[in-house]
Amino acid sequence: MTTSKRETLLPYGKQSIDEDDIQAVVSVLRSDYITQGPAIERFERKIADYVGAKYAVAFCNGTAALHGACYAAGIGPGDEVITTPVTFLASSNCVLYQGGTPVFADIDPDTYNMDPDAAEKAITSRTKAIIPVDLTGQPAEMERFSMLARDRGLVLIEDAAHSLGASYAGRKVGAWADMTMFSFHPVKHVTTGEGGVIATDSEEYRDRLQAFRSHGTTRDPEKLTRCDGPWYYEMQELGYNYRMTDLQAALGASQMGKLDRFVERRREIAQAYTAAFRDIPGLIVPKQHAAAESSWHLYVLRWDGEVLEGGRDRAFAELRDRNLGVQVHYIPIYRQPYYSERGYSEQAYPESERYYRTALSLPIFPAMSNDDVEYVVRSVRETAVLLGTLDK
Ligand SMILES: *Cc1c(COP(=O)(O)O)cnc(C)c1O
C-alpha cells in the first residue's frame, strides 16, 4: 500500500517564530529607536559570545555582510579569491562586487565542501583570500584552511550561512576564520527576516565593517582629518547603507535563545533519515568529516542514476508530486550564464558535476513533526522502489 499524498507542501526549510519572538519585535516598535538603536549592539554581542568571537557586525542581509568582508579584506581589481562552486551565488558574487576575480576549487566527494588540496593548487601570486563554505551545515576543513591562509598570507573568510551552531575540532564555527559570515534568512537556523553578520576577533576589521555598512563614514576623533564641530563626521571610503533595523535585531536576539534547541531537532531529523536510507541501494546518505559537527541546515540525499532509473531528476518529480518541497542545492556557480560568459567552464570541476547530477535536499527544519519526518521517509522509500524496479 502506498502512502496517501499530504494536502500541503512540506518545504525544505522554514522559520519557527513563537509568541515571545513577536513580543520582542513589538517592544522595539513601541520604543524610541526602530533603527540605529540599542537592539543592534545587544544582538551583535549575543552572536559574538555564542560563537566565541570578540566582535560581531550586523548587516541587512548575509550577502551585504560578505560584501563587507571582501571590502575589509582589501579585495580589489586584480585580486583572486578562491571559493567552492557548489554554493549560493553570494559566496562568489561578493568578490565580483569588489572588482576581484573568483577562482573555483572543486569539492571533496565525501563532504561536498571545498577540497583543501584543490584550493591549495589554485593559489597564485594574485590570490588574496579564501572563502570556504560550510555546505549543509557541515564545517569545511577549517584546520587545513587556517594553516593554508596563515602559511600563504591569505585572508580567511568563512561563509557560515549554513553552519550557525556547528563546530569543528571542538571549536564553534565563528572562532576559526578571520571573518565569519552568518545569514538570518528564514530558511537558516535563526531568522531576522533578512539579515547577516560578520564575526571577527580583529578590531581593525570591525571598524572597517562598521564604516562600510554606513556609507564609509566615521566620527572617531582619532581618525578624522579635521573637526569642524560636534556635528562633524567624515566619509573617508565609499560605503553603503547596509544596516540592519532594530526590529530585525530584536527578533534575532530572541531567536538566539532557541538556537541550541533548533540544532538539536535538526540533528534528530538527520539521524532518522540516515538510519532509514543508508541501506537502500542507489541512495547515498551524507558523510561527516571526523572533526566536523554539523548543524544540519540541509539534508542532501544523492540518487545514483546508474542504480535508480531516472536518478535524481525523476526522484525530484516524484517527491514534488507527493507535496514534498525538495530542492537542489546548488547549481554550480560556473554554470550560470553570467559566469560561463566570463570563461568559467564545467570541465574543470568533475566532482561538482557529479554532485550536481545526483543531489536532492529533503525537508529539514525544527518545526517538522514526527509525522512529517515519517512521511518523508515513506515517500523516499517508495520512490526508491519505483526507480529501482521499473526496468526489472
Ligand atoms: C543564505 C546564504 C548566503 C547569504 O544569503 P542572504 O540571503 O543574503 O542572507 C550566503 N551564502 C550561502 C551559502 C547561503 O546559503
PDB file of N, CA and C in Angstrom, residues 152-216:
ATOM      1  N   ARG A 152      50.326  31.067   3.609  1.00  0.00           N
ATOM      2  CA  ARG A 152      50.405  31.767   2.328  1.00  0.00           C
ATOM      3  C   ARG A 152      49.993  33.230   2.437  1.00  0.00           C
ATOM      4  N   GLY A 153      49.754  33.706   3.659  1.00  0.00           N
ATOM      5  CA  GLY A 153      49.426  35.124   3.863  1.00  0.00           C
ATOM      6  C   GLY A 153      48.104  35.536   3.239  1.00  0.00           C
ATOM      7  N   LEU A 154      47.077  34.691   3.385  1.00  0.00           N
ATOM      8  CA  LEU A 154      45.771  34.981   2.793  1.00  0.00           C
ATOM      9  C   LEU A 154      44.747  35.290   3.883  1.00  0.00           C
ATOM     10  N   VAL A 155      43.744  36.079   3.526  1.00  0.00           N
ATOM     11  CA  VAL A 155      42.651  36.337   4.467  1.00  0.00           C
ATOM     12  C   VAL A 155      41.658  35.180   4.362  1.00  0.00           C
ATOM     13  N   LEU A 156      41.223  34.675   5.513  1.00  0.00           N
ATOM     14  CA  LEU A 156      40.275  33.557   5.540  1.00  0.00           C
ATOM     15  C   LEU A 156      38.887  34.091   5.924  1.00  0.00           C
ATOM     16  N   ILE A 157      37.965  33.987   4.971  1.00  0.00           N
ATOM     17  CA  ILE A 157      36.579  34.425   5.192  1.00  0.00           C
ATOM     18  C   ILE A 157      35.698  33.188   5.092  1.00  0.00           C
ATOM     19  N   GLU A 158      35.031  32.841   6.184  1.00  0.00           N
ATOM     20  CA  GLU A 158      34.209  31.624   6.170  1.00  0.00           C
ATOM     21  C   GLU A 158      32.754  31.996   5.890  1.00  0.00           C
ATOM     22  N   ASP A 159      32.182  31.379   4.853  1.00  0.00           N
ATOM     23  CA  ASP A 159      30.749  31.537   4.595  1.00  0.00           C
ATOM     24  C   ASP A 159      30.034  30.483   5.430  1.00  0.00           C
ATOM     25  N   ALA A 160      29.533  30.922   6.587  1.00  0.00           N
ATOM     26  CA  ALA A 160      28.900  30.013   7.541  1.00  0.00           C
ATOM     27  C   ALA A 160      27.386  30.224   7.557  1.00  0.00           C
ATOM     28  N   ALA A 161      26.848  30.609   6.406  1.00  0.00           N
ATOM     29  CA  ALA A 161      25.399  30.829   6.306  1.00  0.00           C
ATOM     30  C   ALA A 161      24.619  29.587   6.720  1.00  0.00           C
ATOM     31  N   HIS A 162      25.241  28.398   6.540  1.00  0.00           N
ATOM     32  CA  HIS A 162      24.548  27.141   6.847  1.00  0.00           C
ATOM     33  C   HIS A 162      24.909  26.589   8.219  1.00  0.00           C
ATOM     34  N   SER A 163      25.879  27.174   8.907  1.00  0.00           N
ATOM     35  CA  SER A 163      26.504  26.418   9.999  1.00  0.00           C
ATOM     36  C   SER A 163      26.520  27.114  11.352  1.00  0.00           C
ATOM     37  N   LEU A 164      25.590  28.052  11.594  1.00  0.00           N
ATOM     38  CA  LEU A 164      25.482  28.608  12.939  1.00  0.00           C
ATOM     39  C   LEU A 164      25.193  27.454  13.902  1.00  0.00           C
ATOM     40  N   GLY A 165      25.967  27.346  14.974  1.00  0.00           N
ATOM     41  CA  GLY A 165      25.755  26.270  15.945  1.00  0.00           C
ATOM     42  C   GLY A 165      26.598  25.032  15.684  1.00  0.00           C
ATOM     43  N   ALA A 166      27.298  24.980  14.550  1.00  0.00           N
ATOM     44  CA  ALA A 166      28.163  23.837  14.249  1.00  0.00           C
ATOM     45  C   ALA A 166      29.545  24.048  14.864  1.00  0.00           C
ATOM     46  N   SER A 167      30.317  22.947  14.963  1.00  0.00           N
ATOM     47  CA  SER A 167      31.683  23.036  15.500  1.00  0.00           C
ATOM     48  C   SER A 167      32.639  22.263  14.614  1.00  0.00           C
ATOM     49  N   TYR A 168      33.906  22.640  14.691  1.00  0.00           N
ATOM     50  CA  TYR A 168      34.960  21.887  14.016  1.00  0.00           C
ATOM     51  C   TYR A 168      36.086  21.668  15.016  1.00  0.00           C
ATOM     52  N   ALA A 169      36.488  20.428  15.188  1.00  0.00           N
ATOM     53  CA  ALA A 169      37.518  20.060  16.167  1.00  0.00           C
ATOM     54  C   ALA A 169      37.199  20.659  17.538  1.00  0.00           C
ATOM     55  N   GLY A 170      35.919  20.612  17.915  1.00  0.00           N
ATOM     56  CA  GLY A 170      35.502  21.068  19.237  1.00  0.00           C
ATOM     57  C   GLY A 170      35.374  22.565  19.393  1.00  0.00           C
ATOM     58  N   ARG A 171      35.660  23.322  18.338  1.00  0.00           N
ATOM     59  CA  ARG A 171      35.578  24.781  18.422  1.00  0.00           C
ATOM     60  C   ARG A 171      34.437  25.271  17.548  1.00  0.00           C
ATOM     61  N   LYS A 172      33.614  26.177  18.065  1.00  0.00           N
ATOM     62  CA  LYS A 172      32.459  26.668  17.327  1.00  0.00           C
ATOM     63  C   LYS A 172      32.855  27.350  16.021  1.00  0.00           C
ATOM     64  N   VAL A 173      32.039  27.172  15.010  1.00  0.00           N
ATOM     65  CA  VAL A 173      32.180  27.947  13.786  1.00  0.00           C
ATOM     66  C   VAL A 173      31.969  29.416  14.159  1.00  0.00           C
ATOM     67  N   GLY A 174      32.885  30.273  13.732  1.00  0.00           N
ATOM     68  CA  GLY A 174      32.848  31.685  14.122  1.00  0.00           C
ATOM     69  C   GLY A 174      34.121  32.033  14.876  1.00  0.00           C
ATOM     70  N   ALA A 175      34.799  30.985  15.355  1.00  0.00           N
ATOM     71  CA  ALA A 175      36.044  31.182  16.096  1.00  0.00           C
ATOM     72  C   ALA A 175      37.249  30.725  15.262  1.00  0.00           C
ATOM     73  N   TRP A 176      37.035  30.389  13.989  1.00  0.00           N
ATOM     74  CA  TRP A 176      38.112  29.844  13.164  1.00  0.00           C
ATOM     75  C   TRP A 176      38.711  30.846  12.181  1.00  0.00           C
ATOM     76  N   ALA A 177      37.850  31.531  11.451  1.00  0.00           N
ATOM     77  CA  ALA A 177      38.330  32.343  10.324  1.00  0.00           C
ATOM     78  C   ALA A 177      38.626  33.781  10.769  1.00  0.00           C
ATOM     79  N   ASP A 178      39.270  34.543   9.889  1.00  0.00           N
ATOM     80  CA  ASP A 178      39.493  35.966  10.171  1.00  0.00           C
ATOM     81  C   ASP A 178      38.151  36.691  10.257  1.00  0.00           C
ATOM     82  N   MET A 179      37.262  36.311   9.342  1.00  0.00           N
ATOM     83  CA  MET A 179      35.891  36.847   9.377  1.00  0.00           C
ATOM     84  C   MET A 179      34.946  35.705   9.020  1.00  0.00           C
ATOM     85  N   THR A 180      33.860  35.589   9.775  1.00  0.00           N
ATOM     86  CA  THR A 180      32.875  34.525   9.534  1.00  0.00           C
ATOM     87  C   THR A 180      31.511  35.158   9.318  1.00  0.00           C
ATOM     88  N   MET A 181      30.854  34.765   8.218  1.00  0.00           N
ATOM     89  CA  MET A 181      29.530  35.312   7.904  1.00  0.00           C
ATOM     90  C   MET A 181      28.427  34.340   8.278  1.00  0.00           C
ATOM     91  N   PHE A 182      27.412  34.846   8.990  1.00  0.00           N
ATOM     92  CA  PHE A 182      26.183  34.088   9.239  1.00  0.00           C
ATOM     93  C   PHE A 182      25.010  34.835   8.605  1.00  0.00           C
ATOM     94  N   SER A 183      24.042  34.070   8.100  1.00  0.00           N
ATOM     95  CA  SER A 183      22.851  34.659   7.469  1.00  0.00           C
ATOM     96  C   SER A 183      21.618  34.356   8.305  1.00  0.00           C
ATOM     97  N   PHE A 184      20.651  35.275   8.272  1.00  0.00           N
ATOM     98  CA  PHE A 184      19.416  35.100   9.052  1.00  0.00           C
ATOM     99  C   PHE A 184      18.177  35.097   8.177  1.00  0.00           C
ATOM    100  N   HIS A 185      18.354  34.633   6.943  1.00  0.00           N
ATOM    101  CA  HIS A 185      17.224  34.398   6.050  1.00  0.00           C
ATOM    102  C   HIS A 185      16.307  33.351   6.706  1.00  0.00           C
ATOM    103  N   PRO A 186      15.008  33.388   6.437  1.00  0.00           N
ATOM    104  CA  PRO A 186      14.077  32.477   7.144  1.00  0.00           C
ATOM    105  C   PRO A 186      14.375  30.976   7.043  1.00  0.00           C
ATOM    106  N   VAL A 187      15.090  30.526   6.028  1.00  0.00           N
ATOM    107  CA  VAL A 187      15.408  29.086   5.994  1.00  0.00           C
ATOM    108  C   VAL A 187      16.619  28.739   6.860  1.00  0.00           C
ATOM    109  N   LYS A 188      17.361  29.736   7.324  1.00  0.00           N
ATOM    110  CA  LYS A 188      18.575  29.468   8.106  1.00  0.00           C
ATOM    111  C   LYS A 188      18.229  29.166   9.562  1.00  0.00           C
ATOM    112  N   HIS A 189      19.245  28.929  10.404  1.00  0.00           N
ATOM    113  CA  HIS A 189      18.967  28.407  11.757  1.00  0.00           C
ATOM    114  C   HIS A 189      18.153  29.337  12.633  1.00  0.00           C
ATOM    115  N   VAL A 190      18.497  30.618  12.631  1.00  0.00           N
ATOM    116  CA  VAL A 190      17.657  31.601  13.309  1.00  0.00           C
ATOM    117  C   VAL A 190      17.423  32.723  12.305  1.00  0.00           C
ATOM    118  N   THR A 191      16.302  33.411  12.449  1.00  0.00           N
ATOM    119  CA  THR A 191      15.973  34.379  11.412  1.00  0.00           C
ATOM    120  C   THR A 191      15.757  35.790  11.951  1.00  0.00           C
ATOM    121  N   THR A 192      16.030  36.762  11.068  1.00  0.00           N
ATOM    122  CA  THR A 192      15.653  38.162  11.310  1.00  0.00           C
ATOM    123  C   THR A 192      14.831  38.659  10.120  1.00  0.00           C
ATOM    124  N   GLY A 193      14.245  37.758   9.357  1.00  0.00           N
ATOM    125  CA  GLY A 193      13.596  38.114   8.092  1.00  0.00           C
ATOM    126  C   GLY A 193      14.655  38.107   7.013  1.00  0.00           C
ATOM    127  N   GLU A 194      15.340  39.227   6.858  1.00  0.00           N
ATOM    128  CA  GLU A 194      16.608  39.300   6.133  1.00  0.00           C
ATOM    129  C   GLU A 194      17.647  39.730   7.156  1.00  0.00           C
ATOM    130  N   GLY A 195      18.884  39.292   7.003  1.00  0.00           N
ATOM    131  CA  GLY A 195      19.908  39.744   7.934  1.00  0.00           C
ATOM    132  C   GLY A 195      21.169  38.926   7.797  1.00  0.00           C
ATOM    133  N   GLY A 196      22.263  39.517   8.263  1.00  0.00           N
ATOM    134  CA  GLY A 196      23.535  38.817   8.240  1.00  0.00           C
ATOM    135  C   GLY A 196      24.467  39.434   9.258  1.00  0.00           C
ATOM    136  N   VAL A 197      25.585  38.766   9.510  1.00  0.00           N
ATOM    137  CA  VAL A 197      26.535  39.283  10.486  1.00  0.00           C
ATOM    138  C   VAL A 197      27.932  38.795  10.108  1.00  0.00           C
ATOM    139  N   ILE A 198      28.938  39.585  10.459  1.00  0.00           N
ATOM    140  CA  ILE A 198      30.318  39.109  10.385  1.00  0.00           C
ATOM    141  C   ILE A 198      30.854  39.015  11.807  1.00  0.00           C
ATOM    142  N   ALA A 199      31.374  37.838  12.164  1.00  0.00           N
ATOM    143  CA  ALA A 199      32.051  37.663  13.451  1.00  0.00           C
ATOM    144  C   ALA A 199      33.550  37.759  13.194  1.00  0.00           C
ATOM    145  N   THR A 200      34.257  38.467  14.072  1.00  0.00           N
ATOM    146  CA  THR A 200      35.709  38.631  13.896  1.00  0.00           C
ATOM    147  C   THR A 200      36.372  38.930  15.236  1.00  0.00           C
ATOM    148  N   ASP A 201      37.655  38.615  15.345  1.00  0.00           N
ATOM    149  CA  ASP A 201      38.438  38.974  16.525  1.00  0.00           C
ATOM    150  C   ASP A 201      39.233  40.258  16.290  1.00  0.00           C
ATOM    151  N   SER A 202      39.184  40.771  15.065  1.00  0.00           N
ATOM    152  CA  SER A 202      40.032  41.900  14.705  1.00  0.00           C
ATOM    153  C   SER A 202      39.293  43.225  14.864  1.00  0.00           C
ATOM    154  N   GLU A 203      39.894  44.108  15.670  1.00  0.00           N
ATOM    155  CA  GLU A 203      39.317  45.434  15.872  1.00  0.00           C
ATOM    156  C   GLU A 203      39.330  46.225  14.557  1.00  0.00           C
ATOM    157  N   GLU A 204      40.399  46.027  13.791  1.00  0.00           N
ATOM    158  CA  GLU A 204      40.515  46.748  12.528  1.00  0.00           C
ATOM    159  C   GLU A 204      39.401  46.330  11.549  1.00  0.00           C
ATOM    160  N   TYR A 205      39.193  45.024  11.420  1.00  0.00           N
ATOM    161  CA  TYR A 205      38.101  44.572  10.554  1.00  0.00           C
ATOM    162  C   TYR A 205      36.765  45.094  11.067  1.00  0.00           C
ATOM    163  N   ARG A 206      36.568  45.028  12.381  1.00  0.00           N
ATOM    164  CA  ARG A 206      35.293  45.509  12.945  1.00  0.00           C
ATOM    165  C   ARG A 206      35.044  46.961  12.544  1.00  0.00           C
ATOM    166  N   ASP A 207      36.081  47.811  12.700  1.00  0.00           N
ATOM    167  CA  ASP A 207      35.917  49.230  12.363  1.00  0.00           C
ATOM    168  C   ASP A 207      35.611  49.417  10.886  1.00  0.00           C
ATOM    169  N   ARG A 208      36.303  48.664  10.045  1.00  0.00           N
ATOM    170  CA  ARG A 208      36.080  48.813   8.600  1.00  0.00           C
ATOM    171  C   ARG A 208      34.674  48.334   8.215  1.00  0.00           C
ATOM    172  N   LEU A 209      34.236  47.264   8.852  1.00  0.00           N
ATOM    173  CA  LEU A 209      32.889  46.739   8.568  1.00  0.00           C
ATOM    174  C   LEU A 209      31.815  47.727   9.023  1.00  0.00           C
ATOM    175  N   GLN A 210      32.016  48.312  10.197  1.00  0.00           N
ATOM    176  CA  GLN A 210      31.026  49.267  10.707  1.00  0.00           C
ATOM    177  C   GLN A 210      30.939  50.494   9.807  1.00  0.00           C
ATOM    178  N   ALA A 211      32.086  50.979   9.320  1.00  0.00           N
ATOM    179  CA  ALA A 211      32.069  52.133   8.420  1.00  0.00           C
ATOM    180  C   ALA A 211      31.397  51.763   7.100  1.00  0.00           C
ATOM    181  N   PHE A 212      31.721  50.567   6.598  1.00  0.00           N
ATOM    182  CA  PHE A 212      31.226  50.131   5.294  1.00  0.00           C
ATOM    183  C   PHE A 212      29.702  50.046   5.252  1.00  0.00           C
ATOM    184  N   ARG A 213      29.089  49.624   6.361  1.00  0.00           N
ATOM    185  CA  ARG A 213      27.624  49.479   6.358  1.00  0.00           C
ATOM    186  C   ARG A 213      26.923  50.818   6.525  1.00  0.00           C
ATOM    187  N   SER A 214      27.677  51.879   6.724  1.00  0.00           N
ATOM    188  CA  SER A 214      27.091  53.196   6.931  1.00  0.00           C
ATOM    189  C   SER A 214      27.814  54.243   6.088  1.00  0.00           C
ATOM    190  N   HIS A 215      27.823  54.020   4.766  1.00  0.00           N
ATOM    191  CA  HIS A 215      28.344  54.993   3.791  1.00  0.00           C
ATOM    192  C   HIS A 215      29.841  55.277   3.896  1.00  0.00           C
ATOM    193  N   GLY A 216      30.582  54.490   4.663  1.00  0.00           N
ATOM    194  CA  GLY A 216      32.020  54.743   4.791  1.00  0.00           C
ATOM    195  C   GLY A 216      32.333  55.920   5.702  1.00  0.00           C
TER     196      GLY A 216
END
